[in-house]
JSON list of C-alpha atoms and ligand atoms in Angstrom, two decimals:
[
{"chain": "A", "resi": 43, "resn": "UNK", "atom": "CA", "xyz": [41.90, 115.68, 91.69]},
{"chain": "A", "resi": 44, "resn": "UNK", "atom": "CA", "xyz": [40.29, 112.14, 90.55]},
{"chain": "A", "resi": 45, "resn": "UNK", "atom": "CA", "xyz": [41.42, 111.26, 87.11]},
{"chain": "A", "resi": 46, "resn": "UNK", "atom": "CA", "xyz": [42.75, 108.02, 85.27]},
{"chain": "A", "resi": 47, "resn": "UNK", "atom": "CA", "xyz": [45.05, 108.76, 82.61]},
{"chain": "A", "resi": 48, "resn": "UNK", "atom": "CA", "xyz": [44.60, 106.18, 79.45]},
{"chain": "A", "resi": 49, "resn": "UNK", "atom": "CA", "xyz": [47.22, 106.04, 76.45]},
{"chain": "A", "resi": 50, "resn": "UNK", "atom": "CA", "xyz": [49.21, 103.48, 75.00]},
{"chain": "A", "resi": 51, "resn": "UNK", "atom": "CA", "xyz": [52.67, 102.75, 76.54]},
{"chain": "A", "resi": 52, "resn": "UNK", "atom": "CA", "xyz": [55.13, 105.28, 75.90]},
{"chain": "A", "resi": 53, "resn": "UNK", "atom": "CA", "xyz": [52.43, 108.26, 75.57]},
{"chain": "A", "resi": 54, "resn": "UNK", "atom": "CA", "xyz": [53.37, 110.20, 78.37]},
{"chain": "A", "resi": 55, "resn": "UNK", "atom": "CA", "xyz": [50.69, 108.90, 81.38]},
{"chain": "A", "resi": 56, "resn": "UNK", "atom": "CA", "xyz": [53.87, 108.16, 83.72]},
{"chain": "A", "resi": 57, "resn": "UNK", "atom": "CA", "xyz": [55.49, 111.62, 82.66]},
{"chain": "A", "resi": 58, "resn": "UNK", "atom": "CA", "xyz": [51.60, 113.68, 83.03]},
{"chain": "A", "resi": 59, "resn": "UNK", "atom": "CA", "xyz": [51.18, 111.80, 86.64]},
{"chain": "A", "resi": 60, "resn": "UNK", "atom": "CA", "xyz": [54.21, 112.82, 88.21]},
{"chain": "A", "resi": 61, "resn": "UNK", "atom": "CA", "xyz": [54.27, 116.62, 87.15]},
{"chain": "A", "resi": 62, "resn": "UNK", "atom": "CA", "xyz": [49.94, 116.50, 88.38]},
{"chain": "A", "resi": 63, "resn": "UNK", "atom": "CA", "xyz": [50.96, 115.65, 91.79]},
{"chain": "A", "resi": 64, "resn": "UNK", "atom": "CA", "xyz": [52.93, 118.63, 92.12]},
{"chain": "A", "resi": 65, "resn": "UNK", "atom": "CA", "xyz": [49.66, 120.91, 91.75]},
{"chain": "A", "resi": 66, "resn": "UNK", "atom": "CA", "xyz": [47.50, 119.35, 94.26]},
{"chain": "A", "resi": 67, "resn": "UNK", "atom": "CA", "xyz": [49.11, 116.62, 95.86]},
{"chain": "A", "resi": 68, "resn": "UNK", "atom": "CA", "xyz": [46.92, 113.84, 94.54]},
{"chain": "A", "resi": 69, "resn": "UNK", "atom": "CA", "xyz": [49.23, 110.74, 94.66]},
{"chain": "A", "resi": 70, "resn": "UNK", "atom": "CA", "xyz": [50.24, 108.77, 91.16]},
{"chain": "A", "resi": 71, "resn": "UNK", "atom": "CA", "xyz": [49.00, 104.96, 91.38]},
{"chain": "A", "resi": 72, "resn": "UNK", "atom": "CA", "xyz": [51.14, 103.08, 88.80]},
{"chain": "A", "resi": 73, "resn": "UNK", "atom": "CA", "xyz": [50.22, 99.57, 88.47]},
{"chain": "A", "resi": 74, "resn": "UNK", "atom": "CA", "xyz": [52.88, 98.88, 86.57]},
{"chain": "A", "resi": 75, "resn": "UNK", "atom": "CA", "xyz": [55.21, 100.39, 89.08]},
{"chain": "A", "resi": 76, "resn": "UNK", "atom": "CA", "xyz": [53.43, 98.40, 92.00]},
{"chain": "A", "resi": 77, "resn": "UNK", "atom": "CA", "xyz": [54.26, 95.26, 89.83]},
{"chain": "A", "resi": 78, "resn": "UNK", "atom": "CA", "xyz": [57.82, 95.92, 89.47]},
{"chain": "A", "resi": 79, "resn": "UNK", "atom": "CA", "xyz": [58.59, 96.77, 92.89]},
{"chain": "A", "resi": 80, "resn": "UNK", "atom": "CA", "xyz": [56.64, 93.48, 93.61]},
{"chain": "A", "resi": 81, "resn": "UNK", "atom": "CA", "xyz": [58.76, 91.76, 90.95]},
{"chain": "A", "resi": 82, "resn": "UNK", "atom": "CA", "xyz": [62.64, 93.05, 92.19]},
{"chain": "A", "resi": 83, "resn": "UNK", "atom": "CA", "xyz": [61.49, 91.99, 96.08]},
{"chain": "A", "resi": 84, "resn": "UNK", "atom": "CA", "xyz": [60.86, 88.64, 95.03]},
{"chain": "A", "resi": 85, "resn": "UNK", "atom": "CA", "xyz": [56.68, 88.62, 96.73]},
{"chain": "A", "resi": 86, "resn": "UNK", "atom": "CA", "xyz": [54.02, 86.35, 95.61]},
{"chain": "A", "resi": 87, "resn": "UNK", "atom": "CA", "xyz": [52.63, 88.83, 93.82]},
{"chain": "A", "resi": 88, "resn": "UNK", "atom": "CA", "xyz": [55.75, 89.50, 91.94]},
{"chain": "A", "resi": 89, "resn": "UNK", "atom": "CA", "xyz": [55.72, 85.80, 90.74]},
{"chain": "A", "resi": 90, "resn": "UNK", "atom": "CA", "xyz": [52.83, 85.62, 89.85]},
{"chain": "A", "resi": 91, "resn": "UNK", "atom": "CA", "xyz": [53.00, 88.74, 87.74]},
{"chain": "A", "resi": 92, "resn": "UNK", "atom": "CA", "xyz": [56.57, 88.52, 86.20]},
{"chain": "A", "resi": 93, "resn": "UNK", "atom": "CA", "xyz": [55.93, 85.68, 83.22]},
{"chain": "A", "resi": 94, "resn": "UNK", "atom": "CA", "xyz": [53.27, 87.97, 81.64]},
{"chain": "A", "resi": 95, "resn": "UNK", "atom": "CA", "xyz": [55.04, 91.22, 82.56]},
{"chain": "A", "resi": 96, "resn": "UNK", "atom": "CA", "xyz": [58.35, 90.37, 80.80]},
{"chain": "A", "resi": 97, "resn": "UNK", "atom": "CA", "xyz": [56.14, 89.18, 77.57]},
{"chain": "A", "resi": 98, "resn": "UNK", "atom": "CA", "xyz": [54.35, 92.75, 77.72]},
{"chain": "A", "resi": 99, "resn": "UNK", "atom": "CA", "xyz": [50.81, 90.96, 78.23]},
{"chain": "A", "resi": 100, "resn": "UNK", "atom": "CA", "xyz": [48.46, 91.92, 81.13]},
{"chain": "A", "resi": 101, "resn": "UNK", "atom": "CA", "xyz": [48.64, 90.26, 84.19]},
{"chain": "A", "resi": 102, "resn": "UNK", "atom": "CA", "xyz": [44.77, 89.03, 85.52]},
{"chain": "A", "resi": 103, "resn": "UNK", "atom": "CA", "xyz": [42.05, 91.00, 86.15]},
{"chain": "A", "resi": 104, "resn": "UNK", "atom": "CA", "xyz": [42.03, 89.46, 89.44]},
{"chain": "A", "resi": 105, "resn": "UNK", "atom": "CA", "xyz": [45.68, 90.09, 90.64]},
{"chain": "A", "resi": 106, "resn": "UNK", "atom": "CA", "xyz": [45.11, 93.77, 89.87]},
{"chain": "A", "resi": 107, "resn": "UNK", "atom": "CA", "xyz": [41.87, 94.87, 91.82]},
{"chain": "A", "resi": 108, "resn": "UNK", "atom": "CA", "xyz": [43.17, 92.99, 94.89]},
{"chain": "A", "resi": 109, "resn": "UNK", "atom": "CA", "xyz": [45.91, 95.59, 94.41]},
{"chain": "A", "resi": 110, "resn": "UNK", "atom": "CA", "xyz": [43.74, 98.23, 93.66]},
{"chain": "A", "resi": 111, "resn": "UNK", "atom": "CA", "xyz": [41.05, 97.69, 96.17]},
{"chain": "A", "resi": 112, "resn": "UNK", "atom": "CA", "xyz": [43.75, 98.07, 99.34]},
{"chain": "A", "resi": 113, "resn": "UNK", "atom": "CA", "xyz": [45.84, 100.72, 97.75]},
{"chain": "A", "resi": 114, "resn": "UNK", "atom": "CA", "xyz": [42.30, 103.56, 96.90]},
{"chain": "A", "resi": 115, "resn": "UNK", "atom": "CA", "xyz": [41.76, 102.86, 101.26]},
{"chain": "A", "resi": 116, "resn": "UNK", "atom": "CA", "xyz": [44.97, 103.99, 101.70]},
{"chain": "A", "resi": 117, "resn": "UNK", "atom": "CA", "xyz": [45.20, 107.64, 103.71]},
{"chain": "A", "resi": 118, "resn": "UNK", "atom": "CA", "xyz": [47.30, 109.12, 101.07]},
{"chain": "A", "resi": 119, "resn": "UNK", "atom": "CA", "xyz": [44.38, 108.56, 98.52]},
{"chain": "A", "resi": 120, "resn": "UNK", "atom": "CA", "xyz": [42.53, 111.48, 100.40]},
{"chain": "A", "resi": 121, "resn": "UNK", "atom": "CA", "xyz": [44.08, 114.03, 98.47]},
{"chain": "A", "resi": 122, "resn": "UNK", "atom": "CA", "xyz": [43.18, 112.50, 95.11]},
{"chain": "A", "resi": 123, "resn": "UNK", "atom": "CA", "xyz": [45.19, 110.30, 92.93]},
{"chain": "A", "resi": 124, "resn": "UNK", "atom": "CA", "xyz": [46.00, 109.96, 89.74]},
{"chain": "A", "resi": 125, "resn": "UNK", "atom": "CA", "xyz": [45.32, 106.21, 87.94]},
{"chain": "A", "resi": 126, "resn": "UNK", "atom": "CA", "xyz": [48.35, 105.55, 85.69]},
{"chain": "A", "resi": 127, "resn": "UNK", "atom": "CA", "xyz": [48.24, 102.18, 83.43]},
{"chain": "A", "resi": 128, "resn": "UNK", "atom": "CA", "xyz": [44.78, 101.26, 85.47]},
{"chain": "A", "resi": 129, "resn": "UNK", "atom": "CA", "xyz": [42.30, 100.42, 84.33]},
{"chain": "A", "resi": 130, "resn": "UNK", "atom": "CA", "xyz": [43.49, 98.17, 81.70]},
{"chain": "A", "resi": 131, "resn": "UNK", "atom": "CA", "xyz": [40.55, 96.32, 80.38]},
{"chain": "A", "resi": 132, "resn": "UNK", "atom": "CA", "xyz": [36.52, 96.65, 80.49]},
{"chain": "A", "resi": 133, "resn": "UNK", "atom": "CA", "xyz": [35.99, 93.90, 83.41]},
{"chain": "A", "resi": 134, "resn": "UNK", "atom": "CA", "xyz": [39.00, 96.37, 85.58]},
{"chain": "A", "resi": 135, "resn": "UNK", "atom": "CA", "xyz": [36.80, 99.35, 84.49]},
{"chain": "A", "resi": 136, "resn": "UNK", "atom": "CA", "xyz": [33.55, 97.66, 85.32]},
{"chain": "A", "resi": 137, "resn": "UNK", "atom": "CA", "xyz": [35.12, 96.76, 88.51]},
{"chain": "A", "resi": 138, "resn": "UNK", "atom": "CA", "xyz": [36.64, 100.14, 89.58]},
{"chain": "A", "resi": 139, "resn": "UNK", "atom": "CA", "xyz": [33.20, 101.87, 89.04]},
{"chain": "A", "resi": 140, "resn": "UNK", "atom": "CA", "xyz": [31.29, 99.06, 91.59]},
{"chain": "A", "resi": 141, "resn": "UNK", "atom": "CA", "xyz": [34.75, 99.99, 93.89]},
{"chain": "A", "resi": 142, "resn": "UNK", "atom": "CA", "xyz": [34.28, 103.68, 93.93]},
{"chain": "A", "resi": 143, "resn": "UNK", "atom": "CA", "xyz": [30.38, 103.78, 94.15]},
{"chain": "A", "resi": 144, "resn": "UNK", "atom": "CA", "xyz": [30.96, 101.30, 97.12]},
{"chain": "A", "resi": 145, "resn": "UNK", "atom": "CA", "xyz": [33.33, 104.16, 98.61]},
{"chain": "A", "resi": 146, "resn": "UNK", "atom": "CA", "xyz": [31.13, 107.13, 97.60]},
{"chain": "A", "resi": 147, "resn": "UNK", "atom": "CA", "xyz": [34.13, 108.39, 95.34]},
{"chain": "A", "resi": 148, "resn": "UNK", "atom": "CA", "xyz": [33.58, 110.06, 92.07]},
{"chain": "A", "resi": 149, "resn": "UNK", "atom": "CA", "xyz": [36.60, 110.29, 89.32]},
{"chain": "A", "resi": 150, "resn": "UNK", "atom": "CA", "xyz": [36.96, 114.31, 88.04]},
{"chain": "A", "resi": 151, "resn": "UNK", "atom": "CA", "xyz": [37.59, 113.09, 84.41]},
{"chain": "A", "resi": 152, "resn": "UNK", "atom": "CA", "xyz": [39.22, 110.43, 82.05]},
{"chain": "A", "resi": 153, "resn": "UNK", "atom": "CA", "xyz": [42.24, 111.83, 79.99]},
{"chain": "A", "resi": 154, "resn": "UNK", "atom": "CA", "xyz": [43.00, 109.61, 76.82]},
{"chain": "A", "resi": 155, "resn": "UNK", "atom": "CA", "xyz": [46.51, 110.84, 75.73]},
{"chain": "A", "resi": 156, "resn": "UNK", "atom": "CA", "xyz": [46.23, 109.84, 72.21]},
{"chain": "A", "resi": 157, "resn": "UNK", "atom": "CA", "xyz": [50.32, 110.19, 70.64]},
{"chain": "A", "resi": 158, "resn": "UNK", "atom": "CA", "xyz": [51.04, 109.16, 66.80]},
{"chain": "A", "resi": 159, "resn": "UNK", "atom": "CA", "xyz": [52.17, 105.09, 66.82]},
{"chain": "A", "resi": 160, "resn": "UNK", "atom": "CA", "xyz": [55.74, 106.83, 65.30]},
{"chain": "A", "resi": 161, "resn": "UNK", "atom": "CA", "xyz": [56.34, 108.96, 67.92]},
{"chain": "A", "resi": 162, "resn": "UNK", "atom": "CA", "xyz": [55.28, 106.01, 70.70]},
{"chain": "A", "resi": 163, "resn": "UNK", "atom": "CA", "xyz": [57.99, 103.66, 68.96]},
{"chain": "A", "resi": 164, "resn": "UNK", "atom": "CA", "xyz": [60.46, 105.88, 69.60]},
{"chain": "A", "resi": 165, "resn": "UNK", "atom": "CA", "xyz": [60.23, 106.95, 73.06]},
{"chain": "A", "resi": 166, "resn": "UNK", "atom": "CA", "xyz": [59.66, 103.39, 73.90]},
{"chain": "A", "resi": 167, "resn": "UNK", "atom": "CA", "xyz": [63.13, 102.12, 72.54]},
{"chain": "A", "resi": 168, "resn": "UNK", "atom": "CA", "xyz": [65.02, 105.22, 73.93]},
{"chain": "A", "resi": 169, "resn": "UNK", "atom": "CA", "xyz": [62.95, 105.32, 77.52]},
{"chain": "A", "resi": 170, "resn": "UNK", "atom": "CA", "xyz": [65.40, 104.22, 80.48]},
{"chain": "A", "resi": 171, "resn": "UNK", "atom": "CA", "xyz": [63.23, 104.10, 83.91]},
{"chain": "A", "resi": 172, "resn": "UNK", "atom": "CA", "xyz": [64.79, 104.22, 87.60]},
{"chain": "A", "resi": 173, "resn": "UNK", "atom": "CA", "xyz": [64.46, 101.20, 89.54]},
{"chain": "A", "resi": 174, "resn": "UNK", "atom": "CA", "xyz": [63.79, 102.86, 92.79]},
{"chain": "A", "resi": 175, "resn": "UNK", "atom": "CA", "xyz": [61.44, 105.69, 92.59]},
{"chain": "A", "resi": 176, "resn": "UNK", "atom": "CA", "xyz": [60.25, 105.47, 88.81]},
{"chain": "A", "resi": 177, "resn": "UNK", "atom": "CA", "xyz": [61.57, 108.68, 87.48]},
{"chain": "A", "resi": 178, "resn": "UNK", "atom": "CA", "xyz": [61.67, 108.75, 83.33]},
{"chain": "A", "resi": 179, "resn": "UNK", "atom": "CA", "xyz": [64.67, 109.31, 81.33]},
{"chain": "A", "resi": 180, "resn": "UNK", "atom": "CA", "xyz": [65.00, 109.51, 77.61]},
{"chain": "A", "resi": 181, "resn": "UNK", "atom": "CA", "xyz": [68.70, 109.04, 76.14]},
{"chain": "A", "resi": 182, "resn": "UNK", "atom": "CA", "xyz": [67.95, 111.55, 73.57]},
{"chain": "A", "resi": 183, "resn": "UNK", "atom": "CA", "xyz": [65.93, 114.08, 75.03]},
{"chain": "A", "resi": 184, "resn": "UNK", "atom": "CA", "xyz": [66.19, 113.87, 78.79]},
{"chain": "A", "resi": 185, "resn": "UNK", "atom": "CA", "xyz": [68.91, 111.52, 79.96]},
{"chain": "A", "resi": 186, "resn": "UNK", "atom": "CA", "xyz": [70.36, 111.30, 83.35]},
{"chain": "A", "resi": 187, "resn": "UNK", "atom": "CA", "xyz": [73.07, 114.05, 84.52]},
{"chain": "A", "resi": 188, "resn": "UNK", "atom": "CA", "xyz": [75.34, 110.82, 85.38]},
{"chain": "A", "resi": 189, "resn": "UNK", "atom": "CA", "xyz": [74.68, 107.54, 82.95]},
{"chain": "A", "resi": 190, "resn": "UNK", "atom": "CA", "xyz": [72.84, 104.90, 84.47]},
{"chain": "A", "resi": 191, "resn": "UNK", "atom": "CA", "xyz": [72.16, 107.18, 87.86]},
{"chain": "A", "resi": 192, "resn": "UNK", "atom": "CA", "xyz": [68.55, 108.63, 89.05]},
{"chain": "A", "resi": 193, "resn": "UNK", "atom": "CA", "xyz": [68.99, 112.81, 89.31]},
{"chain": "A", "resi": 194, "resn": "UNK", "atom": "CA", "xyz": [66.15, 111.94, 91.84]},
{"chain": "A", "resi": 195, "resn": "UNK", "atom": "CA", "xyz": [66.91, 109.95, 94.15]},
{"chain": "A", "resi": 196, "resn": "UNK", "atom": "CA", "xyz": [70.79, 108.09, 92.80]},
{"chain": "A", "resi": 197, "resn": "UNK", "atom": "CA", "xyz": [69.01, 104.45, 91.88]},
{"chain": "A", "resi": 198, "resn": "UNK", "atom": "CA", "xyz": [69.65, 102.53, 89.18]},
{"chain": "A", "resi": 199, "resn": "UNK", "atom": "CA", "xyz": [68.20, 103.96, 85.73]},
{"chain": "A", "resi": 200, "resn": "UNK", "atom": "CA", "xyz": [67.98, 101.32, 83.26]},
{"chain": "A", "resi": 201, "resn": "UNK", "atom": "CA", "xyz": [65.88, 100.06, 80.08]},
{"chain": "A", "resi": 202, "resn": "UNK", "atom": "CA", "xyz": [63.03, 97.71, 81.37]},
{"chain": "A", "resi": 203, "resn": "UNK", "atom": "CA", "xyz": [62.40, 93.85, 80.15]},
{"chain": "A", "resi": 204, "resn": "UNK", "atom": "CA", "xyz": [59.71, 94.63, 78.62]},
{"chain": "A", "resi": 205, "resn": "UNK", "atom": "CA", "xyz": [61.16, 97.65, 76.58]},
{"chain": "A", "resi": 206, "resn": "UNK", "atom": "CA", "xyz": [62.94, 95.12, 73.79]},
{"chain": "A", "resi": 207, "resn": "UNK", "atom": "CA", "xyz": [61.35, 95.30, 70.47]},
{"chain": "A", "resi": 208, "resn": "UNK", "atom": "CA", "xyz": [59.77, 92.02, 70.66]},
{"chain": "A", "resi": 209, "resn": "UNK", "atom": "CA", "xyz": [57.84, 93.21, 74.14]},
{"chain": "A", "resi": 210, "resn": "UNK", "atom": "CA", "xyz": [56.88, 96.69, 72.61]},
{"chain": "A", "resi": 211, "resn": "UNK", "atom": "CA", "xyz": [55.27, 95.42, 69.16]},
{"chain": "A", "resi": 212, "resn": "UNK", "atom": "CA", "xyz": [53.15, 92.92, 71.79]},
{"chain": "A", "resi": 213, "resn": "UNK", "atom": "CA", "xyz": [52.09, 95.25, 74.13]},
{"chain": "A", "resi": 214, "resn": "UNK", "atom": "CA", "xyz": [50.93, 97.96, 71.55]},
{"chain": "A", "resi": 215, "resn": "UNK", "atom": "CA", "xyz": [48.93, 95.25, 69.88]},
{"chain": "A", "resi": 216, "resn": "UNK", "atom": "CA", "xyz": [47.73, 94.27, 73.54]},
{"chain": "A", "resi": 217, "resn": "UNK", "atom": "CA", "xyz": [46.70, 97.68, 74.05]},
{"chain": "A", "resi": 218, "resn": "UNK", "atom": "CA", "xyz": [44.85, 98.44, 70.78]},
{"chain": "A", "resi": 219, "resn": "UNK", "atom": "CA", "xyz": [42.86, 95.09, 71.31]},
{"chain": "A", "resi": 220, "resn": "UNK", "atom": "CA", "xyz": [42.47, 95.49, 75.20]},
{"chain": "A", "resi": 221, "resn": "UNK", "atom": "CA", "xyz": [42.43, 98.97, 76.55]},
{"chain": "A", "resi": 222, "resn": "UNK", "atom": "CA", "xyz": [41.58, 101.19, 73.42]},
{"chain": "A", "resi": 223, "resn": "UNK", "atom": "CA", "xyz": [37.89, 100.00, 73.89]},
{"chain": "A", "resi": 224, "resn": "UNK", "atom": "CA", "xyz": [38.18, 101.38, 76.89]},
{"chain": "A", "resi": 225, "resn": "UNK", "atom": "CA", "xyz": [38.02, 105.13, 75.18]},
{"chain": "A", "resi": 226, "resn": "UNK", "atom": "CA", "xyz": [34.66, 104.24, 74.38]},
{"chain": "A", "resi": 227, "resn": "UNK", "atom": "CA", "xyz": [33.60, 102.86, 77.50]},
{"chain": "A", "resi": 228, "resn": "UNK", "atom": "CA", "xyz": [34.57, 106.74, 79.50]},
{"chain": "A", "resi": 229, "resn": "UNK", "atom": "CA", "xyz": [33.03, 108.54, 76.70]},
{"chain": "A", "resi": 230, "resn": "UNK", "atom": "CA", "xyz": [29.64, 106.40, 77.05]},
{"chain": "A", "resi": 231, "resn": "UNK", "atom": "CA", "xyz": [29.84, 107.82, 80.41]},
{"chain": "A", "resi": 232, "resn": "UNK", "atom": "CA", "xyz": [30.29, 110.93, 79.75]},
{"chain": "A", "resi": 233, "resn": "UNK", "atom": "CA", "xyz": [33.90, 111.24, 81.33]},
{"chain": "A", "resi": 234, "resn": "UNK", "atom": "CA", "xyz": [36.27, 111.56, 78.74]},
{"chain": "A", "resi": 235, "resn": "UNK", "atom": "CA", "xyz": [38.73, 114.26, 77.74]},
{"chain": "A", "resi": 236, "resn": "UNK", "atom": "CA", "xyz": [40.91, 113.22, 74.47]},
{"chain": "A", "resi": 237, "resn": "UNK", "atom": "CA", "xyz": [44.03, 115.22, 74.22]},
{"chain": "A", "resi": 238, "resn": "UNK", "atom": "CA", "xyz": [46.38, 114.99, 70.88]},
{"chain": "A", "resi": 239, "resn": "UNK", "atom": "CA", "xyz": [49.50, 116.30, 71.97]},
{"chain": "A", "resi": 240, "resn": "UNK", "atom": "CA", "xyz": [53.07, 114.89, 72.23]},
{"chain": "A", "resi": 241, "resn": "UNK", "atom": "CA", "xyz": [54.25, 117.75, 74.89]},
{"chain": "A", "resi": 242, "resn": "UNK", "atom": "CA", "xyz": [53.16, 116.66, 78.55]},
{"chain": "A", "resi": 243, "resn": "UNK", "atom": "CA", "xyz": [52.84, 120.59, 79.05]},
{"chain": "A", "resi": 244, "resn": "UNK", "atom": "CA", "xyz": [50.14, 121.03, 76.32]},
{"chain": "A", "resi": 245, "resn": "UNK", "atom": "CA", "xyz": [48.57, 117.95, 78.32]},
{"chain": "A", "resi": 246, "resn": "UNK", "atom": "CA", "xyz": [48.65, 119.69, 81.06]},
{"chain": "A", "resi": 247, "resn": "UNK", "atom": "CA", "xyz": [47.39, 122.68, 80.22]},
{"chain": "A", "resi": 248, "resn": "UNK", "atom": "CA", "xyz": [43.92, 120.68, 78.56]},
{"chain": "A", "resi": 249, "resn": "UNK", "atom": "CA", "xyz": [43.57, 119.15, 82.25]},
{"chain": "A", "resi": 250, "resn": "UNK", "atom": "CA", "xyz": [43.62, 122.19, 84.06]},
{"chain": "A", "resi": 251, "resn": "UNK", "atom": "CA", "xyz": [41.32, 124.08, 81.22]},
{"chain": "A", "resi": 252, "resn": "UNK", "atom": "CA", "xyz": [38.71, 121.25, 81.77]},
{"chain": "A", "resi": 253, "resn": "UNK", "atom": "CA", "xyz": [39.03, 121.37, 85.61]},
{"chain": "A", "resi": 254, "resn": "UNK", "atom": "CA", "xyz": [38.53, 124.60, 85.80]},
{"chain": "A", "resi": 255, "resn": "UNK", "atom": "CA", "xyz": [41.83, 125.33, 87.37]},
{"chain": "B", "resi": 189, "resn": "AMP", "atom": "P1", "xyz": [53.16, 99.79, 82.60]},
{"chain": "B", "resi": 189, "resn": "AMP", "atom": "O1", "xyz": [54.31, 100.26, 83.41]},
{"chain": "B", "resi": 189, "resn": "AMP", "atom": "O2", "xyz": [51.88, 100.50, 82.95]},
{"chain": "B", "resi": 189, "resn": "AMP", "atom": "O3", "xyz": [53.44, 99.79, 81.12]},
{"chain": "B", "resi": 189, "resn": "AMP", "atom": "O4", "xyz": [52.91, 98.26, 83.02]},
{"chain": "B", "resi": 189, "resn": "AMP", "atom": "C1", "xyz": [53.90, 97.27, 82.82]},
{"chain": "B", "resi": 189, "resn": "AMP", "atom": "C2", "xyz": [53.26, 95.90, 82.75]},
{"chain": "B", "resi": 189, "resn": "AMP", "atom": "O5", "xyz": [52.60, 95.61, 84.00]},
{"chain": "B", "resi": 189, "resn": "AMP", "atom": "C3", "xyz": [52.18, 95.72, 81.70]},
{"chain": "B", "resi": 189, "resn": "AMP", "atom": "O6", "xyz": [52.72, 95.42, 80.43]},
{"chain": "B", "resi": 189, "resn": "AMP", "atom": "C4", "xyz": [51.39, 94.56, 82.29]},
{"chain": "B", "resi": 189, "resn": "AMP", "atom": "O7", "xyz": [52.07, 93.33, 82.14]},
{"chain": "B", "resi": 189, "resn": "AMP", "atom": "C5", "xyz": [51.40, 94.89, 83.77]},
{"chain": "B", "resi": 189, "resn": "AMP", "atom": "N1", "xyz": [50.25, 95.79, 84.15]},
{"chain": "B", "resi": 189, "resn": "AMP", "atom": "C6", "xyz": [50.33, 97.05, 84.63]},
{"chain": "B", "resi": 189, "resn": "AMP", "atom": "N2", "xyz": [49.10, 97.54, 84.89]},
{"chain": "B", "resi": 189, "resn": "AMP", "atom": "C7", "xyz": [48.22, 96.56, 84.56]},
{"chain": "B", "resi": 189, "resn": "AMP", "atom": "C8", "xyz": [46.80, 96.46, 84.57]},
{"chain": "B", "resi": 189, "resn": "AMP", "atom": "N3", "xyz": [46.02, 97.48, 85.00]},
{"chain": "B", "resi": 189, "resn": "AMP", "atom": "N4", "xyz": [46.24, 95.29, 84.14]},
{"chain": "B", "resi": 189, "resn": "AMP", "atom": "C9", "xyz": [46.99, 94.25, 83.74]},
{"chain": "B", "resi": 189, "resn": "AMP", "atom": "N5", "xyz": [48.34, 94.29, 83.69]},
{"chain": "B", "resi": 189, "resn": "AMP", "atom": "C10", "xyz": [48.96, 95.43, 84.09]}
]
């Protein structure tokens, strides 16, 4: 399957990717995950995107469909892929529709996990994230079996920079200025599926209802 998965931080994109690749082996893009892994091996890239990251505002337009342009060639994208935290703003989803009309590719649908602000607050401040491979923790509801180690794959699980409460409050307000519009922008075209649900289950389940699967 094609789909990009919108949502504020924290509402469950990440969590919806990784159990979606287990049905049909699409592959989960994260750009944020791309960013960070640029970020911890010290690339230009990673420089270039680390003052914004840690200050939870968006790095360019620019800076992300060079990303985004080589990684959709890739071989693995064959099988589908899911877009997590991409696109971000109306130029990147302007952009991404010239991309995949220039590749003959057409997206399945646009999922707009849409989670209460109270409920996003909280996961936010109690989220821990692995280093290596990404895997999501929550201290309260789903921590590690061993503190501070991934069950995955034995990285580091930690709280990200950008998970302090200064960070958070700035990147919900970036994302209710910047990529909420962006709601509009699928349903104009006819693509989007809005889901209400706080259980990544129930979010699953409304996928596979509207994919026929
Ligand atoms: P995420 O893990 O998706 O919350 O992304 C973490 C950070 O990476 C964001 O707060 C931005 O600074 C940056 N980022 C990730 N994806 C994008 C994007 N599509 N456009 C701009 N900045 C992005």
């Amino acid at each position: 399957m094609k789909l990009i998965l919108l949502g504020a931080p924290g509402a469950g994109k990440g969590t919806v990717a990784k159990l979606l690749t287990e049905i049909d082996g699409s592959v989960q893009i994260s750009t944020g995950d791309i960013l960070r892994a640029a970020v911890a091996a010290g690339t230009e890239l990673g420089k270039k995107a680390e003052a914004a990251m840690k200050a939870g505002d968006l790095v360019s337009d620019d800076l992300i469909m060079g990303i985004m342009e080589e990684r959709l060639k890739e071989d693995d994208c064959k099988s589908g892929y899911l877009l997590d935290g991409f696109p971000r703003t109306i130029p990147q989803a302007e952009a991404l529709k010239g991309l995949l009309d220039k590749m003959g590719e057409q997206l399945d649908t646009v999922v707009n996990i849409d989670v209460p602000r109270e409920v996003i607050l909280d996961r936010l401040t109690t989220r821990r994230t692995c280093t290596d491979c990404g895997a999501i923790y929550n201290v309260k509801s789903n921590p590690p079996q061993v503190e501070g180690i991934c069950d995955a794959c034995g990285g580091n699980v930690v709280q990200r920079d950008d998970e302090t409460e200064e960070a958070i409050g700035n990147r919900l307000d970036v994302y209710n200025e910047k990529t909420a519009p962006l709601a509009d922008f699928y349903e104009k075209e006819g693509m989007l599926l809005t889901v209400s649900a706080t259980s990544s289950d129930d979010v699953i389940s409304a996928i596979k209802n509207k994919l026929g699967m």
